[in-house]
Amino acid sequence: MLVASVKSSGSLWLMTAMDGKVTCSSENGAGNVYSAAGMYTLVKHFHDKFGAAWQQEYLELVNFLDRKRVSLGFELVTRCLGEHGSLPNCDHLVLNVAMDRDSLAPYSPLLLVRLKERFLLEVNVIPTECFSESL
């Protein structure tokens, strides 16, 4: 499979879940304005996309991360944190990677596509056709 990736301009934001609780951090550490802004942006995404069912959908993501021991890496793109060139129209997260929480080995980009479809997340990968005959 060939994968094209588009780099967003923002701050690294990581999340995982353990024992039903979300743990998040940013490139600048945990418990700071960046990690809080990422959490706020994620919850707002679920609220905007799923309406009254947002909590149920959010908990499904949390349970998936906990059960499968997955960590997610996002680009946190905001209008107020950092100077990244141009200002986005709205604050958002771009899912860049899904990793095994224990080994930090990345999962296939296909998992990103599945998470995008299931939870309506923005991703930075575009899977294209397999070019095995031409390679």
PDB file of C-alpha atoms in Angstrom:
ATOM      1  CA  MET A   1       0.000   0.000   0.000  1.00  0.00           C
ATOM      2  CA  LEU A   2       1.184   3.507  -0.784  1.00  0.00           C
ATOM      3  CA  VAL A   3       0.292   6.197   1.762  1.00  0.00           C
ATOM      4  CA  ALA A   4       0.447   9.947   1.253  1.00  0.00           C
ATOM      5  CA  SER A   5       0.714  12.095   4.364  1.00  0.00           C
ATOM      6  CA  VAL A   6      -0.083  15.773   4.821  1.00  0.00           C
ATOM      7  CA  LYS A   7       1.622  17.587   7.714  1.00  0.00           C
ATOM      8  CA  SER A   8      -0.553  19.973   9.680  1.00  0.00           C
ATOM      9  CA  SER A   9       0.982  22.867  11.526  1.00  0.00           C
ATOM     10  CA  GLY A  10       0.259  22.588  15.213  1.00  0.00           C
ATOM     11  CA  SER A  11       1.402  21.019  18.469  1.00  0.00           C
ATOM     12  CA  LEU A  12       1.861  17.318  19.194  1.00  0.00           C
ATOM     13  CA  TRP A  13      -0.913  15.945  21.447  1.00  0.00           C
ATOM     14  CA  LEU A  14      -1.020  12.330  22.695  1.00  0.00           C
ATOM     15  CA  MET A  15      -3.815  10.388  24.351  1.00  0.00           C
ATOM     16  CA  THR A  16      -4.436   6.915  25.682  1.00  0.00           C
ATOM     17  CA  ALA A  17      -6.800   5.331  28.186  1.00  0.00           C
ATOM     18  CA  MET A  18      -6.066   3.129  31.186  1.00  0.00           C
ATOM     19  CA  ASP A  19      -8.700   1.695  33.503  1.00  0.00           C
ATOM     20  CA  GLY A  20     -11.364   3.748  31.729  1.00  0.00           C
ATOM     21  CA  LYS A  21      -9.569   7.051  32.286  1.00  0.00           C
ATOM     22  CA  VAL A  22      -7.998   9.210  29.603  1.00  0.00           C
ATOM     23  CA  THR A  23      -4.372  10.225  29.955  1.00  0.00           C
ATOM     24  CA  CYS A  24      -3.092  12.952  27.681  1.00  0.00           C
ATOM     25  CA  SER A  25       0.054  14.963  27.197  1.00  0.00           C
ATOM     26  CA  SER A  26       1.563  17.381  24.747  1.00  0.00           C
ATOM     27  CA  GLU A  27       5.021  17.984  23.363  1.00  0.00           C
ATOM     28  CA  ASN A  28       5.487  20.332  26.296  1.00  0.00           C
ATOM     29  CA  GLY A  29       4.446  17.845  29.018  1.00  0.00           C
ATOM     30  CA  ALA A  30       1.273  16.867  30.832  1.00  0.00           C
ATOM     31  CA  GLY A  31      -1.080  18.956  32.905  1.00  0.00           C
ATOM     32  CA  ASN A  32      -0.456  22.143  30.940  1.00  0.00           C
ATOM     33  CA  VAL A  33      -2.457  24.406  28.649  1.00  0.00           C
ATOM     34  CA  TYR A  34      -1.584  22.325  25.561  1.00  0.00           C
ATOM     35  CA  SER A  35      -2.739  19.011  27.022  1.00  0.00           C
ATOM     36  CA  ALA A  36      -5.918  20.681  28.348  1.00  0.00           C
ATOM     37  CA  ALA A  37      -6.580  22.353  24.983  1.00  0.00           C
ATOM     38  CA  GLY A  38      -6.225  18.996  23.229  1.00  0.00           C
ATOM     39  CA  MET A  39      -8.707  17.367  25.582  1.00  0.00           C
ATOM     40  CA  TYR A  40     -11.152  20.260  25.158  1.00  0.00           C
ATOM     41  CA  THR A  41     -10.804  20.093  21.358  1.00  0.00           C
ATOM     42  CA  LEU A  42     -11.419  16.328  21.336  1.00  0.00           C
ATOM     43  CA  VAL A  43     -14.537  16.590  23.518  1.00  0.00           C
ATOM     44  CA  LYS A  44     -15.811  19.476  21.374  1.00  0.00           C
ATOM     45  CA  HIS A  45     -15.265  17.345  18.261  1.00  0.00           C
ATOM     46  CA  PHE A  46     -17.428  14.561  19.700  1.00  0.00           C
ATOM     47  CA  HIS A  47     -20.103  17.029  20.807  1.00  0.00           C
ATOM     48  CA  ASP A  48     -20.214  18.715  17.387  1.00  0.00           C
ATOM     49  CA  LYS A  49     -20.183  15.491  15.347  1.00  0.00           C
ATOM     50  CA  PHE A  50     -22.457  13.258  17.454  1.00  0.00           C
ATOM     51  CA  GLY A  51     -24.809  15.694  19.202  1.00  0.00           C
ATOM     52  CA  ALA A  52     -26.766  14.131  22.056  1.00  0.00           C
ATOM     53  CA  ALA A  53     -24.906  10.815  21.632  1.00  0.00           C
ATOM     54  CA  TRP A  54     -21.457  12.411  22.032  1.00  0.00           C
ATOM     55  CA  GLN A  55     -20.709  10.901  25.455  1.00  0.00           C
ATOM     56  CA  GLN A  56     -21.533   7.368  24.304  1.00  0.00           C
ATOM     57  CA  GLU A  57     -19.335   7.757  21.207  1.00  0.00           C
ATOM     58  CA  TYR A  58     -16.512   9.290  23.232  1.00  0.00           C
ATOM     59  CA  LEU A  59     -16.660   6.426  25.742  1.00  0.00           C
ATOM     60  CA  GLU A  60     -16.498   3.922  22.876  1.00  0.00           C
ATOM     61  CA  LEU A  61     -13.212   5.490  21.769  1.00  0.00           C
ATOM     62  CA  VAL A  62     -11.892   5.502  25.347  1.00  0.00           C
ATOM     63  CA  ASN A  63     -12.888   1.840  25.811  1.00  0.00           C
ATOM     64  CA  PHE A  64     -11.260   0.886  22.500  1.00  0.00           C
ATOM     65  CA  LEU A  65      -7.982   2.565  23.493  1.00  0.00           C
ATOM     66  CA  ASP A  66      -8.075   0.921  26.921  1.00  0.00           C
ATOM     67  CA  ARG A  67      -9.030  -2.574  25.722  1.00  0.00           C
ATOM     68  CA  LYS A  68      -6.565  -2.667  22.800  1.00  0.00           C
ATOM     69  CA  ARG A  69      -3.790  -0.760  24.635  1.00  0.00           C
ATOM     70  CA  VAL A  70      -3.583   1.868  21.894  1.00  0.00           C
ATOM     71  CA  SER A  71      -2.188   5.397  22.099  1.00  0.00           C
ATOM     72  CA  LEU A  72      -3.085   8.067  19.563  1.00  0.00           C
ATOM     73  CA  GLY A  73      -0.906  10.922  18.366  1.00  0.00           C
ATOM     74  CA  PHE A  74      -2.581  14.060  17.041  1.00  0.00           C
ATOM     75  CA  GLU A  75      -1.574  17.437  15.740  1.00  0.00           C
ATOM     76  CA  LEU A  76      -3.422  20.036  17.843  1.00  0.00           C
ATOM     77  CA  VAL A  77      -4.177  22.960  15.534  1.00  0.00           C
ATOM     78  CA  THR A  78      -5.562  25.997  17.348  1.00  0.00           C
ATOM     79  CA  ARG A  79      -6.111  29.667  16.707  1.00  0.00           C
ATOM     80  CA  CYS A  80      -4.582  30.755  20.010  1.00  0.00           C
ATOM     81  CA  LEU A  81      -1.663  28.448  20.934  1.00  0.00           C
ATOM     82  CA  GLY A  82       1.635  29.020  19.225  1.00  0.00           C
ATOM     83  CA  GLU A  83       2.521  30.653  15.940  1.00  0.00           C
ATOM     84  CA  HIS A  84       2.238  28.193  13.097  1.00  0.00           C
ATOM     85  CA  GLY A  85       2.053  30.401  10.032  1.00  0.00           C
ATOM     86  CA  SER A  86      -1.596  30.829   9.136  1.00  0.00           C
ATOM     87  CA  LEU A  87      -4.515  30.756  11.547  1.00  0.00           C
ATOM     88  CA  PRO A  88      -6.980  27.879  11.095  1.00  0.00           C
ATOM     89  CA  ASN A  89     -10.689  28.621  10.683  1.00  0.00           C
ATOM     90  CA  CYS A  90     -11.433  26.486  13.722  1.00  0.00           C
ATOM     91  CA  ASP A  91      -9.524  24.557  16.360  1.00  0.00           C
ATOM     92  CA  HIS A  92      -9.148  20.890  15.452  1.00  0.00           C
ATOM     93  CA  LEU A  93      -7.137  17.719  15.907  1.00  0.00           C
ATOM     94  CA  VAL A  94      -5.499  15.752  13.103  1.00  0.00           C
ATOM     95  CA  LEU A  95      -4.854  12.081  13.864  1.00  0.00           C
ATOM     96  CA  ASN A  96      -1.310  11.221  12.770  1.00  0.00           C
ATOM     97  CA  VAL A  97      -0.515   7.865  14.357  1.00  0.00           C
ATOM     98  CA  ALA A  98      -1.923   4.970  16.367  1.00  0.00           C
ATOM     99  CA  MET A  99       0.680   3.126  18.446  1.00  0.00           C
ATOM    100  CA  ASP A 100       0.859   0.064  20.652  1.00  0.00           C
ATOM    101  CA  ARG A 101       0.987   1.528  24.151  1.00  0.00           C
ATOM    102  CA  ASP A 102       3.594  -0.960  25.360  1.00  0.00           C
ATOM    103  CA  SER A 103       6.079  -1.117  22.496  1.00  0.00           C
ATOM    104  CA  LEU A 104       5.226   2.235  20.833  1.00  0.00           C
ATOM    105  CA  ALA A 105       5.221   0.382  17.510  1.00  0.00           C
ATOM    106  CA  PRO A 106       2.943   2.123  15.009  1.00  0.00           C
ATOM    107  CA  TYR A 107      -0.145   0.392  13.686  1.00  0.00           C
ATOM    108  CA  SER A 108      -1.021   0.279  10.006  1.00  0.00           C
ATOM    109  CA  PRO A 109      -2.436   3.469   8.472  1.00  0.00           C
ATOM    110  CA  LEU A 110      -5.561   1.393   7.853  1.00  0.00           C
ATOM    111  CA  LEU A 111      -6.355   1.702  11.563  1.00  0.00           C
ATOM    112  CA  LEU A 112      -6.277   5.487  11.151  1.00  0.00           C
ATOM    113  CA  VAL A 113      -8.767   5.184   8.302  1.00  0.00           C
ATOM    114  CA  ARG A 114     -11.036   2.963  10.437  1.00  0.00           C
ATOM    115  CA  LEU A 115     -10.859   5.418  13.350  1.00  0.00           C
ATOM    116  CA  LYS A 116     -11.608   8.274  10.943  1.00  0.00           C
ATOM    117  CA  GLU A 117     -14.684   6.495   9.630  1.00  0.00           C
ATOM    118  CA  ARG A 118     -15.929   5.320  13.018  1.00  0.00           C
ATOM    119  CA  PHE A 119     -15.335   8.481  15.052  1.00  0.00           C
ATOM    120  CA  LEU A 120     -15.351  11.072  12.227  1.00  0.00           C
ATOM    121  CA  LEU A 121     -11.788  12.111  13.041  1.00  0.00           C
ATOM    122  CA  GLU A 122      -9.610  14.118  10.709  1.00  0.00           C
ATOM    123  CA  VAL A 123      -6.546  12.148   9.594  1.00  0.00           C
ATOM    124  CA  ASN A 124      -3.436  13.063   7.652  1.00  0.00           C
ATOM    125  CA  VAL A 125      -3.062   9.863   5.632  1.00  0.00           C
ATOM    126  CA  ILE A 126      -4.540   9.065   2.257  1.00  0.00           C
ATOM    127  CA  PRO A 127      -4.206   5.376   1.376  1.00  0.00           C
ATOM    128  CA  THR A 128      -3.885   4.863  -2.351  1.00  0.00           C
ATOM    129  CA  GLU A 129      -3.966   1.779  -4.502  1.00  0.00           C
ATOM    130  CA  CYS A 130      -1.420  -0.952  -4.026  1.00  0.00           C
ATOM    131  CA  PHE A 131       1.157  -0.701  -6.788  1.00  0.00           C
ATOM    132  CA  SER A 132       2.721  -4.125  -6.247  1.00  0.00           C
ATOM    133  CA  GLU A 133       2.846  -4.897  -9.976  1.00  0.00           C
ATOM    134  CA  SER A 134       4.712  -1.717 -10.832  1.00  0.00           C
ATOM    135  CA  LEU A 135       7.120  -1.852  -7.884  1.00  0.00           C
TER     136      LEU A 135
END
